[in-house]
Coordinates of C-alpha atoms in Angstrom, one line a residue:
Chain A
G1 CA 0.0 0.0 0.3
Q2 CA 0.9 3.5 -0.4
N3 CA 2.0 5.4 2.9
I4 CA 3.4 8.7 4.2
D5 CA 4.8 8.9 7.7
Q6 CA 5.4 12.1 9.6
P7 CA 5.9 12.9 13.1
T8 CA 2.6 13.4 15.0
E9 CA 3.5 16.4 16.8
M10 CA 6.8 18.6 17.6
T11 CA 7.7 21.5 20.0
A12 CA 10.4 24.2 19.3
T13 CA 11.2 27.4 20.7
E14 CA 10.6 30.8 19.0
G15 CA 13.7 31.9 17.3
A16 CA 14.9 28.5 16.8
I17 CA 15.1 26.1 13.9
V18 CA 13.0 22.9 13.5
Q19 CA 13.2 20.2 11.0
I20 CA 9.8 18.1 10.0
N21 CA 10.6 14.8 8.3
C22 CA 8.7 13.0 6.1
T23 CA 9.1 9.6 4.6
Y24 CA 7.0 8.0 1.6
Q25 CA 6.3 4.5 0.2
T26 CA 4.4 5.2 -2.9
S27 CA 3.8 3.7 -6.3
G28 CA 6.1 6.0 -8.3
F29 CA 6.7 9.4 -7.6
N30 CA 6.0 12.9 -9.4
G31 CA 6.4 15.5 -6.9
L32 CA 6.1 16.1 -3.3
F33 CA 4.4 19.1 -1.6
W34 CA 4.2 20.9 1.8
Y35 CA 1.1 22.7 2.9
Q36 CA 0.6 24.5 6.2
Q37 CA -2.6 24.5 8.2
H38 CA -3.4 26.5 10.9
A39 CA -6.2 25.2 13.3
G40 CA -9.5 25.6 11.8
E41 CA -8.4 27.2 8.5
A42 CA -7.6 25.5 5.1
P43 CA -4.2 24.2 4.0
T44 CA -1.9 26.7 2.1
F45 CA 0.8 25.7 -0.1
L46 CA 4.5 26.4 0.9
S47 CA 6.8 24.0 -1.6
Y48 CA 6.7 21.8 -4.4
N49 CA 10.0 19.6 -5.0
V50 CA 10.3 17.0 -7.9
L51 CA 14.1 16.9 -8.2
D52 CA 16.7 16.2 -5.5
G53 CA 17.9 18.8 -3.3
L54 CA 17.3 21.7 -1.3
E55 CA 14.7 24.6 -2.3
E56 CA 14.8 27.6 -0.2
K57 CA 12.0 30.4 0.3
G58 CA 12.6 32.8 2.9
R59 CA 12.3 31.2 6.2
F60 CA 11.1 28.0 4.8
S61 CA 13.4 25.4 3.0
S62 CA 12.2 22.0 1.8
F63 CA 14.5 19.0 0.8
L64 CA 13.9 16.0 -1.2
S65 CA 15.9 12.8 -1.8
R66 CA 13.9 10.3 -4.3
S67 CA 16.5 7.5 -3.6
K68 CA 15.5 7.3 0.0
G69 CA 12.0 8.3 0.0
Y70 CA 12.7 11.3 2.2
S71 CA 11.7 14.7 2.6
Y72 CA 12.0 17.4 5.3
L73 CA 10.9 21.2 5.8
L74 CA 13.1 23.4 7.4
L75 CA 11.8 26.4 9.3
K76 CA 14.2 29.0 10.6
E77 CA 13.9 31.8 13.1
L78 CA 10.6 30.4 14.3
Q79 CA 7.8 32.8 15.1
M80 CA 4.7 32.3 17.0
K81 CA 2.6 32.5 13.8
D82 CA 4.5 29.2 12.5
S83 CA 2.6 27.0 15.1
A84 CA 0.2 25.2 12.7
S85 CA 0.1 21.7 11.0
Y86 CA 2.4 21.0 8.5
L87 CA 1.1 18.3 5.6
C88 CA 3.4 16.1 3.5
A89 CA 1.8 15.2 0.1
V90 CA 3.0 12.9 -2.5
V91 CA 2.1 12.7 -6.4
D92 CA 2.2 9.0 -7.2
S93 CA 2.7 7.3 -10.6
N94 CA -0.9 7.7 -11.5
Y95 CA -0.8 11.5 -10.5
Q96 CA -3.1 10.7 -7.6
L97 CA -2.1 12.8 -4.7
I98 CA -1.3 11.0 -1.3
W99 CA -1.8 12.8 2.1
G100 CA 0.0 12.4 5.2
A101 CA -1.7 13.0 8.4
G102 CA 0.4 16.2 9.4
T103 CA 2.8 17.1 12.0
K104 CA 1.3 19.5 14.6
L105 CA 4.0 22.0 15.1
I106 CA 4.0 24.1 18.6
I107 CA 6.1 26.9 19.4
K108 CA 6.7 28.1 22.8
P109 CA 8.2 31.6 23.5
Chain B
N1 CA -10.6 37.5 -6.9
A2 CA -12.3 35.8 -4.0
G3 CA -10.2 32.2 -5.0
V4 CA -12.5 29.3 -3.6
T5 CA -15.7 30.0 -1.4
Q6 CA -17.3 27.3 0.2
T7 CA -21.1 27.3 1.6
P8 CA -22.1 26.8 4.3
K9 CA -19.4 27.0 7.0
F10 CA -21.2 24.8 9.6
R11 CA -24.0 22.5 9.4
I12 CA -25.7 19.9 11.8
L13 CA -27.8 17.2 10.0
K14 CA -29.8 14.3 11.3
I15 CA -29.2 10.7 10.1
G16 CA -31.2 10.3 7.0
Q17 CA -31.3 14.1 5.9
S18 CA -29.7 15.2 2.5
M19 CA -27.7 18.3 1.7
T20 CA -25.6 19.8 -1.0
L21 CA -22.3 21.6 -0.1
Q22 CA -21.6 24.5 -2.5
C23 CA -18.1 25.4 -3.9
T24 CA -17.2 27.9 -6.6
Q25 CA -13.8 29.4 -7.8
D26 CA -13.1 32.3 -9.8
M27 CA -9.6 31.5 -11.1
N28 CA -10.7 29.6 -14.0
H29 CA -9.1 26.4 -12.8
N30 CA -10.0 23.5 -14.7
Y31 CA -9.3 20.9 -11.9
M32 CA -11.4 20.9 -8.8
Y33 CA -11.6 18.3 -5.8
W34 CA -13.4 17.5 -2.8
Y35 CA -11.8 16.5 0.1
R36 CA -12.8 15.5 3.7
Q37 CA -10.5 15.7 6.9
D38 CA -11.1 13.9 10.0
P39 CA -9.2 14.5 13.3
G40 CA -5.6 13.2 13.3
M41 CA -6.0 12.2 9.7
G42 CA -4.8 13.2 6.3
L43 CA -7.1 14.8 3.7
K44 CA -9.0 12.1 1.9
L45 CA -10.3 12.6 -1.8
I46 CA -14.0 12.0 -2.3
Y47 CA -14.2 13.1 -5.9
Y48 CA -12.6 15.3 -8.5
S49 CA -13.2 16.8 -11.6
V50 CA -10.7 17.8 -14.9
G51 CA -13.3 20.2 -16.4
A52 CA -16.7 21.0 -16.8
G53 CA -18.9 17.8 -17.5
I54 CA -16.4 15.4 -16.2
T55 CA -16.2 13.8 -12.8
D56 CA -14.5 10.8 -11.1
K57 CA -14.3 9.0 -7.6
G58 CA -11.4 9.5 -5.5
E59 CA -10.5 7.4 -2.4
V60 CA -13.6 7.6 -0.4
P61 CA -16.6 8.5 -2.6
N62 CA -19.4 6.1 -0.8
G63 CA -22.3 8.2 0.2
Y64 CA -21.6 11.4 -1.9
N65 CA -22.2 12.6 -5.3
V66 CA -21.2 15.6 -7.2
S67 CA -21.6 17.4 -10.8
R68 CA -19.6 19.9 -12.7
S69 CA -22.1 21.9 -15.1
T70 CA -19.8 24.7 -15.2
T71 CA -16.0 25.3 -14.8
E72 CA -16.6 27.8 -11.6
D73 CA -18.8 25.2 -9.8
F74 CA -18.3 21.9 -8.3
P75 CA -21.3 21.0 -5.7
L76 CA -20.9 18.1 -3.4
R77 CA -24.3 16.0 -2.4
L78 CA -24.7 13.8 0.8
E79 CA -27.6 11.4 0.3
L80 CA -29.0 9.9 3.6
A81 CA -26.6 11.5 5.8
A82 CA -24.7 9.2 8.4
P83 CA -22.8 9.7 11.6
S84 CA -19.6 8.6 9.5
Q85 CA -19.7 11.5 7.4
T86 CA -19.1 14.1 10.3
S87 CA -15.8 15.7 9.1
V88 CA -14.5 18.8 7.8
Y89 CA -15.0 19.1 4.0
F90 CA -12.7 20.9 1.8
C91 CA -13.1 22.0 -1.8
A92 CA -10.1 22.9 -3.8
S93 CA -8.9 23.7 -7.3
S94 CA -6.0 23.8 -9.5
S95 CA -4.9 25.1 -13.0
S96 CA -4.2 21.9 -14.1
G97 CA -3.1 18.5 -12.9
T98 CA -2.2 17.2 -9.2
N99 CA 1.3 18.1 -9.8
N100 CA 0.2 21.8 -9.3
E101 CA -0.6 23.8 -6.2
Q102 CA -4.1 23.4 -4.9
F103 CA -5.9 26.3 -3.6
F104 CA -8.4 25.4 -0.8
G105 CA -11.8 27.0 0.4
P106 CA -12.2 27.8 4.0
G107 CA -14.0 24.5 4.7
T108 CA -17.5 23.2 5.7
R109 CA -17.7 21.8 9.3
L110 CA -20.5 18.9 9.2
T111 CA -21.9 17.4 12.1
V112 CA -24.3 14.2 11.5
L113 CA -26.5 13.2 14.7

């Protein structure tokens, strides 16, 4: 079956750096997304990786290793507003989007 | 642009009742999707559409129906509501296929009692 694994919950301190990991086992691979979802709100797009390597976008970076079935989202200079769930999603060989359950990130002052 | 809009925001249904969740997008996107999100779970695809007049089942279509008569609108119909359909429902759209960013509506929180 197809599976995406993310930690359920993580805690970090304001101003620090946190890395949220995502591992996947899917039938094929056509890209990986990261979305942010604040409590009670809709998911919003953060990043898309289809080739190996690091993509940097301001305080957020996303890394992909296709050979290891692994990605991470790196958040720098954490702010209280970064408290949210972070969803990893993979596009499989049939162009179906498979979603992980999400990682709830709690930021403490 | 309003993006993707959904109505209603909240609804309580009794078992066996029916309702339609409305979804409209003003970005001229061809692809539209309906998801449900249960607590602690990932998004599950109910139905999707690749253009007006074309719809297809997703991972969890049972108990739901959709139609796509225009590019803008993609309503989701619940027939004979059951407690298992208690969830948050999100509509989304994208300019083309699933390897493109999806834009989500604000969601509908549905409770079936």
